[in-house]
mmCIF file of C-alpha atoms in Angstrom:
data_model
loop_
_atom_site.group_PDB
_atom_site.id
_atom_site.type_symbol
_atom_site.label_atom_id
_atom_site.label_comp_id
_atom_site.label_asym_id
_atom_site.label_seq_id
_atom_site.Cartn_x
_atom_site.Cartn_y
_atom_site.Cartn_z
ATOM 1 C CA MET A 215 36.410 -13.405 13.581
ATOM 2 C CA ASN A 216 35.711 -12.100 17.056
ATOM 3 C CA LYS A 217 35.373 -14.922 19.652
ATOM 4 C CA ASN A 218 31.914 -13.623 20.498
ATOM 5 C CA GLU A 219 30.672 -14.022 16.908
ATOM 6 C CA ASN A 220 29.043 -17.160 15.561
ATOM 7 C CA ALA A 221 29.455 -17.424 11.789
ATOM 8 C CA SER A 222 26.237 -19.422 11.526
ATOM 9 C CA LYS A 223 24.163 -16.543 13.008
ATOM 10 C CA GLN A 224 22.951 -13.673 10.872
ATOM 11 C CA PRO A 225 24.442 -10.190 11.610
ATOM 12 C CA ILE A 226 22.549 -7.253 13.118
ATOM 13 C CA ILE A 227 22.380 -3.784 11.540
ATOM 14 C CA ILE A 228 21.303 -0.774 13.609
ATOM 15 C CA MET A 229 20.223 2.684 12.351
ATOM 16 C CA HIS A 230 19.729 5.720 14.600
ATOM 17 C CA GLY A 231 17.011 8.386 14.431
ATOM 18 C CA LEU A 232 16.934 11.958 13.164
ATOM 19 C CA PHE A 233 19.889 14.055 14.263
ATOM 20 C CA GLY A 234 21.571 10.934 15.667
ATOM 21 C CA SER A 235 24.611 8.928 14.659
ATOM 22 C CA LYS A 236 26.005 5.430 15.022
ATOM 23 C CA THR A 237 27.917 6.564 18.143
ATOM 24 C CA ASN A 238 24.533 6.844 19.998
ATOM 25 C CA TRP A 239 24.494 3.016 19.929
ATOM 26 C CA ASN A 240 28.160 2.308 20.913
ATOM 27 C CA ILE A 241 27.465 0.891 24.400
ATOM 28 C CA LEU A 242 24.231 -0.943 23.536
ATOM 29 C CA SER A 243 25.638 -2.459 20.359
ATOM 30 C CA LYS A 244 28.561 -3.936 22.270
ATOM 31 C CA SER A 245 26.167 -5.464 24.804
ATOM 32 C CA ILE A 246 23.903 -6.836 22.059
ATOM 33 C CA HIS A 247 26.999 -8.311 20.376
ATOM 34 C CA GLN A 248 28.190 -10.002 23.573
ATOM 35 C CA GLN A 249 24.745 -11.407 24.425
ATOM 36 C CA THR A 250 23.765 -12.719 20.965
ATOM 37 C CA ASP A 251 27.135 -13.896 19.561
ATOM 38 C CA ARG A 252 26.410 -11.934 16.407
ATOM 39 C CA LYS A 253 28.262 -9.326 14.399
ATOM 40 C CA VAL A 254 26.605 -5.940 15.036
ATOM 41 C CA ILE A 255 26.982 -3.107 12.560
ATOM 42 C CA THR A 256 25.849 0.390 13.529
ATOM 43 C CA ILE A 257 25.451 2.769 10.584
ATOM 44 C CA ASP A 258 25.142 6.497 9.963
ATOM 45 C CA ALA A 259 22.144 7.358 7.821
ATOM 46 C CA ARG A 260 22.877 9.586 4.833
ATOM 47 C CA ASN A 261 23.183 13.237 5.781
ATOM 48 C CA HIS A 262 24.109 12.155 9.320
ATOM 49 C CA GLY A 263 27.339 11.374 11.187
ATOM 50 C CA ASP A 264 30.206 10.291 8.887
ATOM 51 C CA SER A 265 27.962 9.396 5.944
ATOM 52 C CA PRO A 266 27.961 11.516 2.762
ATOM 53 C CA HIS A 267 25.603 14.426 2.319
ATOM 54 C CA SER A 268 23.020 14.112 -0.447
ATOM 55 C CA ALA A 269 20.107 16.108 -1.730
ATOM 56 C CA ASP A 270 18.031 12.856 -1.792
ATOM 57 C CA MET A 271 16.536 12.175 1.632
ATOM 58 C CA THR A 272 13.689 9.648 1.322
ATOM 59 C CA TYR A 273 13.077 6.272 2.933
ATOM 60 C CA LYS A 274 13.563 4.672 -0.472
ATOM 61 C CA HIS A 275 17.070 6.123 -0.715
ATOM 62 C CA MET A 276 17.907 5.219 2.957
ATOM 63 C CA ALA A 277 16.663 1.680 2.379
ATOM 64 C CA GLN A 278 18.787 1.361 -0.810
ATOM 65 C CA ASP A 279 21.816 2.387 1.292
ATOM 66 C CA VAL A 280 21.147 -0.436 3.748
ATOM 67 C CA VAL A 281 20.658 -3.011 0.997
ATOM 68 C CA LYS A 282 23.860 -1.883 -0.755
ATOM 69 C CA LEU A 283 25.761 -2.190 2.550
ATOM 70 C CA MET A 284 24.482 -5.725 3.030
ATOM 71 C CA ASN A 285 25.578 -6.613 -0.483
ATOM 72 C CA ASP A 286 29.002 -5.003 -0.043
ATOM 73 C CA LEU A 287 29.528 -6.873 3.271
ATOM 74 C CA GLY A 288 28.264 -10.153 1.762
ATOM 75 C CA PHE A 289 25.340 -10.472 4.214
ATOM 76 C CA GLU A 290 22.692 -12.809 2.803
ATOM 77 C CA LYS A 291 20.276 -12.012 5.632
ATOM 78 C CA SER A 292 20.341 -9.620 8.582
ATOM 79 C CA THR A 293 18.300 -8.662 11.588
ATOM 80 C CA LEU A 294 17.468 -4.945 11.364
ATOM 81 C CA ILE A 295 17.000 -2.537 14.285
ATOM 82 C CA GLY A 296 15.976 1.091 13.810
ATOM 83 C CA HIS A 297 14.945 3.913 16.078
ATOM 84 C CA SER A 298 12.464 6.628 14.958
ATOM 85 C CA MET A 299 13.598 7.711 11.477
ATOM 86 C CA GLY A 300 15.919 4.682 11.418
ATOM 87 C CA GLY A 301 12.905 2.505 12.320
ATOM 88 C CA SER A 302 11.007 3.783 9.273
ATOM 89 C CA ALA A 303 13.998 3.143 7.039
ATOM 90 C CA MET A 304 14.364 -0.404 8.305
ATOM 91 C CA MET A 305 10.607 -1.046 7.904
ATOM 92 C CA TYR A 306 10.899 0.084 4.277
ATOM 93 C CA VAL A 307 13.865 -2.296 3.748
ATOM 94 C CA ALA A 308 11.880 -5.236 5.183
ATOM 95 C CA LEU A 309 8.714 -4.521 3.196
ATOM 96 C CA ASN A 310 10.596 -4.237 -0.081
ATOM 97 C CA ASN A 311 13.248 -6.923 0.526
ATOM 98 C CA PRO A 312 11.675 -9.500 2.849
ATOM 99 C CA LYS A 313 14.040 -12.276 1.821
ATOM 100 C CA LEU A 314 17.006 -10.282 3.093
ATOM 101 C CA ILE A 315 15.581 -9.930 6.622
ATOM 102 C CA GLU A 316 15.773 -12.477 9.414
ATOM 103 C CA LYS A 317 14.043 -10.290 12.095
ATOM 104 C CA LEU A 318 12.943 -6.673 12.432
ATOM 105 C CA ILE A 319 12.928 -4.486 15.529
ATOM 106 C CA VAL A 320 11.302 -1.050 15.287
ATOM 107 C CA VAL A 321 11.959 1.327 18.185
ATOM 108 C CA ASP A 322 9.203 3.875 18.915
ATOM 109 C CA MET A 323 8.058 4.497 15.310
ATOM 110 C CA SER A 324 4.819 3.694 13.486
ATOM 111 C CA PRO A 325 4.237 3.113 9.779
ATOM 112 C CA VAL A 326 0.624 4.317 9.981
ATOM 113 C CA ARG A 327 0.744 7.549 11.938
ATOM 114 C CA THR A 328 2.504 10.851 11.243
ATOM 115 C CA SER A 329 4.911 12.029 13.937
ATOM 116 C CA PRO A 330 2.938 13.873 16.680
ATOM 117 C CA ASN A 331 5.893 16.145 17.151
ATOM 118 C CA LEU A 332 5.815 17.561 13.624
ATOM 119 C CA MET A 333 5.509 21.204 14.654
ATOM 120 C CA GLU A 334 8.019 20.793 17.485
ATOM 121 C CA MET A 335 10.601 19.481 15.039
ATOM 122 C CA GLU A 336 10.105 22.499 12.778
ATOM 123 C CA LYS A 337 10.865 24.733 15.723
ATOM 124 C CA ILE A 338 14.063 22.770 16.405
ATOM 125 C CA PHE A 339 15.190 23.164 12.788
ATOM 126 C CA LYS A 340 14.630 26.919 12.991
ATOM 127 C CA ALA A 341 16.516 27.124 16.289
ATOM 128 C CA MET A 342 19.452 25.152 14.945
ATOM 129 C CA ARG A 343 19.561 27.354 11.861
ATOM 130 C CA SER A 344 19.676 30.537 13.947
ATOM 131 C CA ILE A 345 22.593 29.458 16.194
ATOM 132 C CA LYS A 346 25.252 32.193 16.429
ATOM 133 C CA LEU A 347 28.845 31.418 17.538
ATOM 134 C CA ASN A 348 31.189 34.312 17.791
ATOM 135 C CA GLY A 349 34.977 34.213 18.203
ATOM 136 C CA ILE A 350 37.450 31.423 18.584
ATOM 137 C CA MET A 351 36.533 28.964 21.338
ATOM 138 C CA THR A 352 36.868 25.316 22.211
ATOM 139 C CA LEU A 353 34.406 22.737 20.889
ATOM 140 C CA THR A 354 33.257 22.137 24.459
ATOM 141 C CA LYS A 355 32.404 25.841 24.930
ATOM 142 C CA ALA A 356 30.767 26.039 21.490
ATOM 143 C CA ARG A 357 28.509 23.085 22.287
ATOM 144 C CA ALA A 358 27.691 24.656 25.659
ATOM 145 C CA MET A 359 26.647 27.836 23.846
ATOM 146 C CA VAL A 360 24.472 25.809 21.489
ATOM 147 C CA LYS A 361 22.740 24.192 24.493
ATOM 148 C CA ASP A 362 22.091 27.618 25.959
ATOM 149 C CA GLN A 363 20.778 29.082 22.747
ATOM 150 C CA LEU A 364 18.446 26.116 22.188
ATOM 151 C CA ALA A 365 16.935 26.392 25.685
ATOM 152 C CA ASN A 366 14.053 28.685 24.574
ATOM 153 C CA VAL A 367 12.850 26.069 22.105
ATOM 154 C CA VAL A 368 14.097 22.767 23.528
ATOM 155 C CA GLU A 369 13.455 22.490 27.263
ATOM 156 C CA PRO A 370 14.763 18.983 28.098
ATOM 157 C CA LEU A 371 18.572 19.253 28.708
ATOM 158 C CA PRO A 372 19.305 15.711 27.406
ATOM 159 C CA LEU A 373 17.735 16.569 24.053
ATOM 160 C CA ARG A 374 19.771 19.788 23.830
ATOM 161 C CA GLN A 375 22.948 17.861 24.646
ATOM 162 C CA PHE A 376 21.980 15.304 21.976
ATOM 163 C CA LEU A 377 21.512 18.059 19.375
ATOM 164 C CA ALA A 378 24.697 19.855 20.350
ATOM 165 C CA MET A 379 26.715 16.745 19.616
ATOM 166 C CA ASN A 380 26.110 17.502 15.940
ATOM 167 C CA LEU A 381 28.293 20.507 16.195
ATOM 168 C CA VAL A 382 31.812 19.747 14.865
ATOM 169 C CA GLU A 383 34.907 21.802 14.202
ATOM 170 C CA ALA A 384 35.261 22.860 10.553
ATOM 171 C CA ASP A 385 38.488 24.820 11.117
ATOM 172 C CA VAL A 386 40.322 26.227 14.098
ATOM 173 C CA GLY A 387 37.680 27.978 16.189
ATOM 174 C CA LYS A 388 35.037 27.571 13.437
ATOM 175 C CA TYR A 389 32.159 25.169 13.732
ATOM 176 C CA LYS A 390 29.512 23.590 11.546
ATOM 177 C CA TRP A 391 26.625 21.135 11.773
ATOM 178 C CA ARG A 392 27.651 17.551 11.040
ATOM 179 C CA VAL A 393 24.129 16.817 9.789
ATOM 180 C CA ASN A 394 22.989 18.213 6.460
ATOM 181 C CA LEU A 395 20.546 20.636 8.127
ATOM 182 C CA PRO A 396 19.075 22.304 4.975
ATOM 183 C CA VAL A 397 18.250 18.997 3.290
ATOM 184 C CA LEU A 398 16.819 17.437 6.526
ATOM 185 C CA GLU A 399 14.636 20.504 7.088
ATOM 186 C CA GLN A 400 13.503 20.617 3.438
ATOM 187 C CA ASN A 401 12.460 16.968 3.459
ATOM 188 C CA PHE A 402 11.219 16.543 7.035
ATOM 189 C CA ALA A 403 7.481 17.203 6.661
ATOM 190 C CA THR A 404 7.012 15.382 3.321
ATOM 191 C CA GLN A 405 9.602 12.558 3.457
ATOM 192 C CA ILE A 406 10.778 11.904 7.006
ATOM 193 C CA ALA A 407 7.753 12.541 9.246
ATOM 194 C CA VAL A 408 5.481 10.358 7.097
ATOM 195 C CA PHE A 409 5.875 6.741 6.076
ATOM 196 C CA PRO A 410 5.645 6.252 2.338
ATOM 197 C CA ASN A 411 2.876 4.376 0.596
ATOM 198 C CA ILE A 412 4.083 0.811 -0.060
ATOM 199 C CA ASP A 413 0.939 -0.506 -1.851
ATOM 200 C CA SER A 414 0.101 -4.060 -0.739
ATOM 201 C CA LYS A 415 3.593 -5.139 0.379
ATOM 202 C CA ILE A 416 3.967 -6.963 3.628
ATOM 203 C CA TYR A 417 6.794 -8.348 5.760
ATOM 204 C CA ASP A 418 5.588 -11.415 7.624
ATOM 205 C CA GLY A 419 8.841 -12.360 9.367
ATOM 206 C CA PRO A 420 9.365 -11.973 13.102
ATOM 207 C CA THR A 421 8.733 -8.339 13.978
ATOM 208 C CA LEU A 422 8.900 -6.467 17.300
ATOM 209 C CA PHE A 423 7.754 -2.888 17.981
ATOM 210 C CA ILE A 424 9.249 -1.480 21.159
ATOM 211 C CA GLY A 425 7.564 1.707 22.413
ATOM 212 C CA GLY A 426 7.958 3.959 25.426
ATOM 213 C CA SER A 427 5.011 4.140 27.800
ATOM 214 C CA GLU A 428 5.497 7.944 27.954
ATOM 215 C CA SER A 429 5.640 8.328 24.166
ATOM 216 C CA ASP A 430 2.727 8.638 21.743
ATOM 217 C CA TYR A 431 4.408 7.415 18.582
ATOM 218 C CA ILE A 432 2.963 3.842 18.611
ATOM 219 C CA LYS A 433 -0.727 4.048 19.551
ATOM 220 C CA SER A 434 -2.384 0.882 20.778
ATOM 221 C CA ASP A 435 -5.324 1.784 18.553
ATOM 222 C CA ASP A 436 -2.997 1.377 15.536
ATOM 223 C CA HIS A 437 -1.843 -2.164 16.256
ATOM 224 C CA ASP A 438 -4.342 -3.753 13.803
ATOM 225 C CA LYS A 439 -3.334 -1.348 11.035
ATOM 226 C CA ILE A 440 0.365 -2.059 11.657
ATOM 227 C CA LYS A 441 -0.310 -5.818 11.586
ATOM 228 C CA LYS A 442 -1.690 -5.481 8.052
ATOM 229 C CA LEU A 443 1.840 -4.558 6.986
ATOM 230 C CA PHE A 444 3.657 -6.739 9.545
ATOM 231 C CA PRO A 445 1.325 -9.721 10.277
ATOM 232 C CA SER A 446 3.767 -11.288 12.796
ATOM 233 C CA ALA A 447 4.290 -8.087 14.767
ATOM 234 C CA ASN A 448 4.395 -8.043 18.529
ATOM 235 C CA PHE A 449 4.272 -4.880 20.674
ATOM 236 C CA ILE A 450 6.134 -4.141 23.932
ATOM 237 C CA TYR A 451 6.014 -0.890 25.876
ATOM 238 C CA ILE A 452 8.727 -0.061 28.391
ATOM 239 C CA ASN A 453 7.420 1.705 31.489
ATOM 240 C CA GLY A 454 8.865 5.126 32.146
ATOM 241 C CA ALA A 455 10.463 5.479 28.757
ATOM 242 C CA ASN A 456 9.823 8.337 26.324
ATOM 243 C CA HIS A 457 10.657 8.494 22.610
ATOM 244 C CA TRP A 458 14.346 7.707 23.216
ATOM 245 C CA VAL A 459 13.450 4.313 24.659
ATOM 246 C CA HIS A 460 16.934 2.777 24.440
ATOM 247 C CA ALA A 461 18.525 5.779 26.173
ATOM 248 C CA ASP A 462 15.803 6.207 28.837
ATOM 249 C CA LYS A 463 15.707 2.529 29.900
ATOM 250 C CA PRO A 464 18.788 0.810 28.440
ATOM 251 C CA THR A 465 18.768 -2.231 30.751
ATOM 252 C CA GLU A 466 15.115 -3.094 30.056
ATOM 253 C CA PHE A 467 15.549 -2.337 26.336
ATOM 254 C CA LEU A 468 18.616 -4.537 26.038
ATOM 255 C CA LYS A 469 16.873 -7.590 27.638
ATOM 256 C CA ILE A 470 13.844 -7.295 25.322
ATOM 257 C CA VAL A 471 16.050 -6.975 22.180
ATOM 258 C CA VAL A 472 18.409 -9.831 23.154
ATOM 259 C CA ASP A 473 15.544 -12.185 24.117
ATOM 260 C CA PHE A 474 13.818 -11.494 20.742
ATOM 261 C CA ILE A 475 16.969 -12.014 18.725
ATOM 262 C CA ASN A 476 17.944 -15.164 20.560
ATOM 263 C CA GLN A 477 14.549 -16.781 20.068
ATOM 264 C CA PRO A 478 14.964 -19.673 17.575
#
């Protein structure tokens, strides 16, 4: 066991958002580990990163993946952290398996409101689908070309860089998307952008929603509706942060997360 891990403390599992991967959380997860004395597991959602591709892309399936991982690792309880799509997956886990969850942290995602960027995401899917790469080139050059070709649809450079990281080498000089783009696009509007109906289920354990002050994913008007599902929920907004809260303001984000996890 790592000297910074306390066997009596429950582990932490982190899931990224759409088009992300566990590597997005490398630096933060190490800091969370060091400041909480807990094992931290970052995972790739299905159809992302190193995880298998599947035609099934619903929050029910993503939640089942998390529960199976917990069972395989022998975790009786865990604290769950999820950003955006990952936040919805972790909410679904908590609502359907409350006894498995010690605490829940949802980063800039709401269970009661459809993503305000629905149409923007559809443009991104189309742009990614239309990427053309000609000739043998290095991965660095290929990703640079992707960033250039996405510029007409995706203005912020950090977002284009984030998307371009999904380009990987399939063969010498040949590239492919690491994410399962067709399945993600097919399921986005009906399965990913909307939180599923969970009937009258609730998760009343310690819950924290962390939003960006510049993002409109978690509306203050929705707090009461969210608390019907998560009665113990608290809400914190980080000034100057947009949807990628943890990337925009990592220092502030880390302190909020560590303080919440370390609360007895």
